[in-house]
């Protein structure tokens, strides 16, 4: 058994994050400490096929609930900016957001109007996704626009949609 376990940019590599937390709880001594640093950027969201193991991707709040279930107590919670998302020379400078499940009634103008508060839009690609919805890739001139768009999406829009970070398009 261990006095402490430190996980750094590790939890989101799990297909089953619940299993990871359970194992960490089992290898700690009574009164042991688990220190975790890292995002929940899950690596398996788009890689599922019938032969693959299903990925369990929990929100931060749900991760905390699972940890509490296994006897962990939250002593300190802190957000730390890391260089891989803030370094201008980093490869993780996402400027494009993928917007899916957009109503067919929504136009490129509607999408541009909604996201214009996030930053300067370089361009928008709008495609039919299924018979009843569209998909859009909104590319900003700066990565900060994509970050703000992700936050703004929480506030709602005049059309129903789901959004995530897309690939960068040039």
PDB file of C-alpha atoms in Angstrom:
ATOM      1  CA  UNK A   1       0.000   0.000   0.000  1.00  0.00           C
ATOM      2  CA  UNK A   2       1.091   3.580  -0.682  1.00  0.00           C
ATOM      3  CA  UNK A   3       1.042   6.730   1.466  1.00  0.00           C
ATOM      4  CA  UNK A   4       0.277   8.849  -1.597  1.00  0.00           C
ATOM      5  CA  UNK A   5      -0.656   8.469  -5.248  1.00  0.00           C
ATOM      6  CA  UNK A   6      -0.123  11.344  -7.669  1.00  0.00           C
ATOM      7  CA  UNK A   7      -1.848  11.297 -11.058  1.00  0.00           C
ATOM      8  CA  UNK A   8      -0.816  13.901 -13.598  1.00  0.00           C
ATOM      9  CA  UNK A   9      -2.720  14.225 -16.898  1.00  0.00           C
ATOM     10  CA  UNK A  10      -3.809  10.629 -16.341  1.00  0.00           C
ATOM     11  CA  UNK A  11      -7.502  10.217 -15.464  1.00  0.00           C
ATOM     12  CA  UNK A  12      -8.798  11.153 -18.905  1.00  0.00           C
ATOM     13  CA  UNK A  13      -6.742   8.340 -20.468  1.00  0.00           C
ATOM     14  CA  UNK A  14      -9.116   5.767 -18.953  1.00  0.00           C
ATOM     15  CA  UNK A  15     -11.790   3.950 -20.883  1.00  0.00           C
ATOM     16  CA  UNK A  16     -13.391   3.458 -17.467  1.00  0.00           C
ATOM     17  CA  UNK A  17     -12.543   6.306 -15.087  1.00  0.00           C
ATOM     18  CA  UNK A  18     -14.575   4.666 -12.293  1.00  0.00           C
ATOM     19  CA  UNK A  19     -12.253   1.663 -12.409  1.00  0.00           C
ATOM     20  CA  UNK A  20      -9.174   3.937 -12.168  1.00  0.00           C
ATOM     21  CA  UNK A  21     -10.576   5.668  -9.070  1.00  0.00           C
ATOM     22  CA  UNK A  22     -11.480   2.333  -7.486  1.00  0.00           C
ATOM     23  CA  UNK A  23      -7.931   0.998  -8.021  1.00  0.00           C
ATOM     24  CA  UNK A  24      -6.382   4.175  -6.598  1.00  0.00           C
ATOM     25  CA  UNK A  25      -8.561   3.803  -3.495  1.00  0.00           C
ATOM     26  CA  UNK A  26      -7.460   0.170  -3.066  1.00  0.00           C
ATOM     27  CA  UNK A  27      -3.700   0.843  -3.298  1.00  0.00           C
ATOM     28  CA  UNK A  28      -3.654   3.670  -0.738  1.00  0.00           C
ATOM     29  CA  UNK A  29      -2.956   3.086   2.940  1.00  0.00           C
ATOM     30  CA  UNK A  30      -5.672   4.148   5.351  1.00  0.00           C
ATOM     31  CA  UNK A  31      -5.363   7.941   5.561  1.00  0.00           C
ATOM     32  CA  UNK A  32      -3.369   8.012   2.308  1.00  0.00           C
ATOM     33  CA  UNK A  33      -3.522  10.962  -0.062  1.00  0.00           C
ATOM     34  CA  UNK A  34      -4.443  11.081  -3.750  1.00  0.00           C
ATOM     35  CA  UNK A  35      -3.306  14.186  -5.642  1.00  0.00           C
ATOM     36  CA  UNK A  36      -4.650  14.650  -9.162  1.00  0.00           C
ATOM     37  CA  UNK A  37      -3.653  17.246 -11.744  1.00  0.00           C
ATOM     38  CA  UNK A  38      -5.005  17.356 -15.233  1.00  0.00           C
ATOM     39  CA  UNK A  39      -7.988  17.999 -17.454  1.00  0.00           C
ATOM     40  CA  UNK A  40     -10.872  15.769 -18.469  1.00  0.00           C
ATOM     41  CA  UNK A  41     -10.185  15.875 -22.212  1.00  0.00           C
ATOM     42  CA  UNK A  42     -10.995  12.170 -22.711  1.00  0.00           C
ATOM     43  CA  UNK A  43      -9.110  10.528 -25.552  1.00  0.00           C
ATOM     44  CA  UNK A  44     -11.664   7.926 -26.596  1.00  0.00           C
ATOM     45  CA  UNK A  45     -14.834   9.902 -27.377  1.00  0.00           C
ATOM     46  CA  UNK A  46     -14.633   9.446 -31.144  1.00  0.00           C
ATOM     47  CA  UNK A  47     -12.754   6.143 -31.284  1.00  0.00           C
ATOM     48  CA  UNK A  48     -15.520   3.706 -30.351  1.00  0.00           C
ATOM     49  CA  UNK A  49     -16.216   0.820 -32.660  1.00  0.00           C
ATOM     50  CA  UNK A  50     -18.097  -2.424 -31.917  1.00  0.00           C
ATOM     51  CA  UNK A  51     -14.778  -4.145 -31.090  1.00  0.00           C
ATOM     52  CA  UNK A  52     -13.632  -1.406 -28.684  1.00  0.00           C
ATOM     53  CA  UNK A  53     -14.397  -1.053 -25.018  1.00  0.00           C
ATOM     54  CA  UNK A  54     -17.013   1.635 -24.365  1.00  0.00           C
ATOM     55  CA  UNK A  55     -15.577   4.810 -22.859  1.00  0.00           C
ATOM     56  CA  UNK A  56     -17.081   6.205 -19.643  1.00  0.00           C
ATOM     57  CA  UNK A  57     -16.567   9.980 -19.729  1.00  0.00           C
ATOM     58  CA  UNK A  58     -17.804  11.716 -16.600  1.00  0.00           C
ATOM     59  CA  UNK A  59     -18.097  15.416 -15.841  1.00  0.00           C
ATOM     60  CA  UNK A  60     -15.907  16.844 -13.079  1.00  0.00           C
ATOM     61  CA  UNK A  61     -18.885  16.842 -10.692  1.00  0.00           C
ATOM     62  CA  UNK A  62     -19.545  13.162 -11.408  1.00  0.00           C
ATOM     63  CA  UNK A  63     -15.840  12.306 -10.976  1.00  0.00           C
ATOM     64  CA  UNK A  64     -16.028  13.920  -7.531  1.00  0.00           C
ATOM     65  CA  UNK A  65     -19.141  11.868  -6.668  1.00  0.00           C
ATOM     66  CA  UNK A  66     -17.344   8.658  -7.651  1.00  0.00           C
ATOM     67  CA  UNK A  67     -14.291   9.664  -5.589  1.00  0.00           C
ATOM     68  CA  UNK A  68     -16.523  10.386  -2.574  1.00  0.00           C
ATOM     69  CA  UNK A  69     -18.158   6.970  -3.054  1.00  0.00           C
ATOM     70  CA  UNK A  70     -14.725   5.338  -2.722  1.00  0.00           C
ATOM     71  CA  UNK A  71     -14.000   7.222   0.496  1.00  0.00           C
ATOM     72  CA  UNK A  72     -12.014  10.176  -0.785  1.00  0.00           C
ATOM     73  CA  UNK A  73     -12.458  13.599   0.792  1.00  0.00           C
ATOM     74  CA  UNK A  74     -11.811  16.799  -1.124  1.00  0.00           C
ATOM     75  CA  UNK A  75      -9.261  18.815   0.843  1.00  0.00           C
ATOM     76  CA  UNK A  76      -8.391  21.354  -1.837  1.00  0.00           C
ATOM     77  CA  UNK A  77      -9.600  22.155  -5.331  1.00  0.00           C
ATOM     78  CA  UNK A  78      -7.714  24.578  -7.530  1.00  0.00           C
ATOM     79  CA  UNK A  79      -7.638  25.435 -11.221  1.00  0.00           C
ATOM     80  CA  UNK A  80      -4.110  25.805 -12.565  1.00  0.00           C
ATOM     81  CA  UNK A  81      -3.401  27.117 -16.047  1.00  0.00           C
ATOM     82  CA  UNK A  82      -0.936  24.920 -17.860  1.00  0.00           C
ATOM     83  CA  UNK A  83       1.331  25.898 -20.711  1.00  0.00           C
ATOM     84  CA  UNK A  84      -0.013  23.377 -23.167  1.00  0.00           C
ATOM     85  CA  UNK A  85      -3.248  25.348 -23.441  1.00  0.00           C
ATOM     86  CA  UNK A  86      -1.796  28.842 -23.103  1.00  0.00           C
ATOM     87  CA  UNK A  87       1.516  28.727 -24.958  1.00  0.00           C
ATOM     88  CA  UNK A  88       1.045  30.447 -28.342  1.00  0.00           C
ATOM     89  CA  UNK A  89       3.524  27.997 -29.896  1.00  0.00           C
ATOM     90  CA  UNK A  90       1.602  25.011 -28.515  1.00  0.00           C
ATOM     91  CA  UNK A  91      -0.116  22.544 -30.815  1.00  0.00           C
ATOM     92  CA  UNK A  92      -3.227  22.779 -28.600  1.00  0.00           C
ATOM     93  CA  UNK A  93      -4.385  26.159 -29.936  1.00  0.00           C
ATOM     94  CA  UNK A  94      -7.906  25.277 -31.033  1.00  0.00           C
ATOM     95  CA  UNK A  95      -9.529  27.986 -33.145  1.00  0.00           C
ATOM     96  CA  UNK A  96     -12.451  25.946 -34.473  1.00  0.00           C
ATOM     97  CA  UNK A  97     -15.542  24.733 -32.656  1.00  0.00           C
ATOM     98  CA  UNK A  98     -17.791  22.021 -34.000  1.00  0.00           C
ATOM     99  CA  UNK A  99     -21.478  22.771 -33.538  1.00  0.00           C
ATOM    100  CA  UNK A 100     -23.838  19.869 -34.131  1.00  0.00           C
ATOM    101  CA  UNK A 101     -27.553  19.143 -33.900  1.00  0.00           C
ATOM    102  CA  UNK A 102     -28.383  22.542 -35.399  1.00  0.00           C
ATOM    103  CA  UNK A 103     -31.954  22.955 -36.589  1.00  0.00           C
ATOM    104  CA  UNK A 104     -32.385  23.043 -40.367  1.00  0.00           C
ATOM    105  CA  UNK A 105     -34.143  26.400 -39.873  1.00  0.00           C
ATOM    106  CA  UNK A 106     -30.917  28.017 -38.604  1.00  0.00           C
ATOM    107  CA  UNK A 107     -28.867  29.867 -41.195  1.00  0.00           C
ATOM    108  CA  UNK A 108     -25.178  30.696 -41.414  1.00  0.00           C
ATOM    109  CA  UNK A 109     -26.198  34.266 -40.505  1.00  0.00           C
ATOM    110  CA  UNK A 110     -27.871  33.003 -37.279  1.00  0.00           C
ATOM    111  CA  UNK A 111     -24.763  31.086 -36.294  1.00  0.00           C
ATOM    112  CA  UNK A 112     -22.471  34.003 -37.119  1.00  0.00           C
ATOM    113  CA  UNK A 113     -24.659  36.395 -35.115  1.00  0.00           C
ATOM    114  CA  UNK A 114     -24.661  34.100 -32.077  1.00  0.00           C
ATOM    115  CA  UNK A 115     -20.903  33.460 -32.097  1.00  0.00           C
ATOM    116  CA  UNK A 116     -19.836  37.002 -33.062  1.00  0.00           C
ATOM    117  CA  UNK A 117     -19.747  37.888 -29.352  1.00  0.00           C
ATOM    118  CA  UNK A 118     -16.988  35.294 -28.879  1.00  0.00           C
ATOM    119  CA  UNK A 119     -14.456  36.899 -31.195  1.00  0.00           C
ATOM    120  CA  UNK A 120     -13.581  37.614 -34.806  1.00  0.00           C
ATOM    121  CA  UNK A 121     -14.881  34.792 -36.985  1.00  0.00           C
ATOM    122  CA  UNK A 122     -12.626  33.785 -39.848  1.00  0.00           C
ATOM    123  CA  UNK A 123     -15.228  31.591 -41.543  1.00  0.00           C
ATOM    124  CA  UNK A 124     -18.130  29.192 -41.007  1.00  0.00           C
ATOM    125  CA  UNK A 125     -18.746  25.884 -42.759  1.00  0.00           C
ATOM    126  CA  UNK A 126     -22.370  24.710 -42.546  1.00  0.00           C
ATOM    127  CA  UNK A 127     -23.348  21.205 -43.703  1.00  0.00           C
ATOM    128  CA  UNK A 128     -26.392  18.967 -43.491  1.00  0.00           C
ATOM    129  CA  UNK A 129     -25.636  16.391 -40.828  1.00  0.00           C
ATOM    130  CA  UNK A 130     -28.749  14.240 -40.964  1.00  0.00           C
ATOM    131  CA  UNK A 131     -32.175  14.720 -42.495  1.00  0.00           C
ATOM    132  CA  UNK A 132     -33.243  16.801 -39.489  1.00  0.00           C
ATOM    133  CA  UNK A 133     -30.120  18.724 -38.482  1.00  0.00           C
ATOM    134  CA  UNK A 134     -27.002  20.572 -39.582  1.00  0.00           C
ATOM    135  CA  UNK A 135     -23.398  20.720 -38.437  1.00  0.00           C
ATOM    136  CA  UNK A 136     -21.166  23.807 -38.466  1.00  0.00           C
ATOM    137  CA  UNK A 137     -17.464  24.417 -38.033  1.00  0.00           C
ATOM    138  CA  UNK A 138     -16.918  27.943 -36.733  1.00  0.00           C
ATOM    139  CA  UNK A 139     -13.296  29.060 -37.075  1.00  0.00           C
ATOM    140  CA  UNK A 140     -12.085  32.103 -35.172  1.00  0.00           C
ATOM    141  CA  UNK A 141      -9.074  34.253 -36.036  1.00  0.00           C
ATOM    142  CA  UNK A 142      -7.689  33.635 -32.528  1.00  0.00           C
ATOM    143  CA  UNK A 143      -7.978  30.626 -30.203  1.00  0.00           C
ATOM    144  CA  UNK A 144      -9.493  32.822 -27.487  1.00  0.00           C
ATOM    145  CA  UNK A 145     -12.621  33.116 -29.655  1.00  0.00           C
ATOM    146  CA  UNK A 146     -13.095  29.334 -29.559  1.00  0.00           C
ATOM    147  CA  UNK A 147     -12.593  29.314 -25.787  1.00  0.00           C
ATOM    148  CA  UNK A 148     -15.221  32.035 -25.308  1.00  0.00           C
ATOM    149  CA  UNK A 149     -17.605  30.279 -27.718  1.00  0.00           C
ATOM    150  CA  UNK A 150     -17.412  27.123 -25.625  1.00  0.00           C
ATOM    151  CA  UNK A 151     -18.313  29.131 -22.511  1.00  0.00           C
ATOM    152  CA  UNK A 152     -21.027  31.092 -24.322  1.00  0.00           C
ATOM    153  CA  UNK A 153     -22.651  27.856 -25.479  1.00  0.00           C
ATOM    154  CA  UNK A 154     -23.588  27.123 -21.864  1.00  0.00           C
ATOM    155  CA  UNK A 155     -25.819  30.215 -21.874  1.00  0.00           C
ATOM    156  CA  UNK A 156     -27.955  28.863 -24.690  1.00  0.00           C
ATOM    157  CA  UNK A 157     -28.769  29.834 -28.230  1.00  0.00           C
ATOM    158  CA  UNK A 158     -31.839  30.516 -30.347  1.00  0.00           C
ATOM    159  CA  UNK A 159     -31.348  26.998 -31.736  1.00  0.00           C
ATOM    160  CA  UNK A 160     -30.620  23.683 -30.053  1.00  0.00           C
ATOM    161  CA  UNK A 161     -27.056  22.440 -30.458  1.00  0.00           C
ATOM    162  CA  UNK A 162     -24.168  20.501 -28.960  1.00  0.00           C
ATOM    163  CA  UNK A 163     -20.647  21.842 -29.259  1.00  0.00           C
ATOM    164  CA  UNK A 164     -17.105  20.622 -28.814  1.00  0.00           C
ATOM    165  CA  UNK A 165     -13.614  21.639 -29.865  1.00  0.00           C
ATOM    166  CA  UNK A 166     -13.102  20.792 -33.522  1.00  0.00           C
ATOM    167  CA  UNK A 167      -9.980  20.351 -35.560  1.00  0.00           C
ATOM    168  CA  UNK A 168      -8.220  23.462 -36.762  1.00  0.00           C
ATOM    169  CA  UNK A 169      -8.888  24.256 -40.387  1.00  0.00           C
ATOM    170  CA  UNK A 170      -6.752  26.612 -42.446  1.00  0.00           C
TER     171      UNK A 170
END
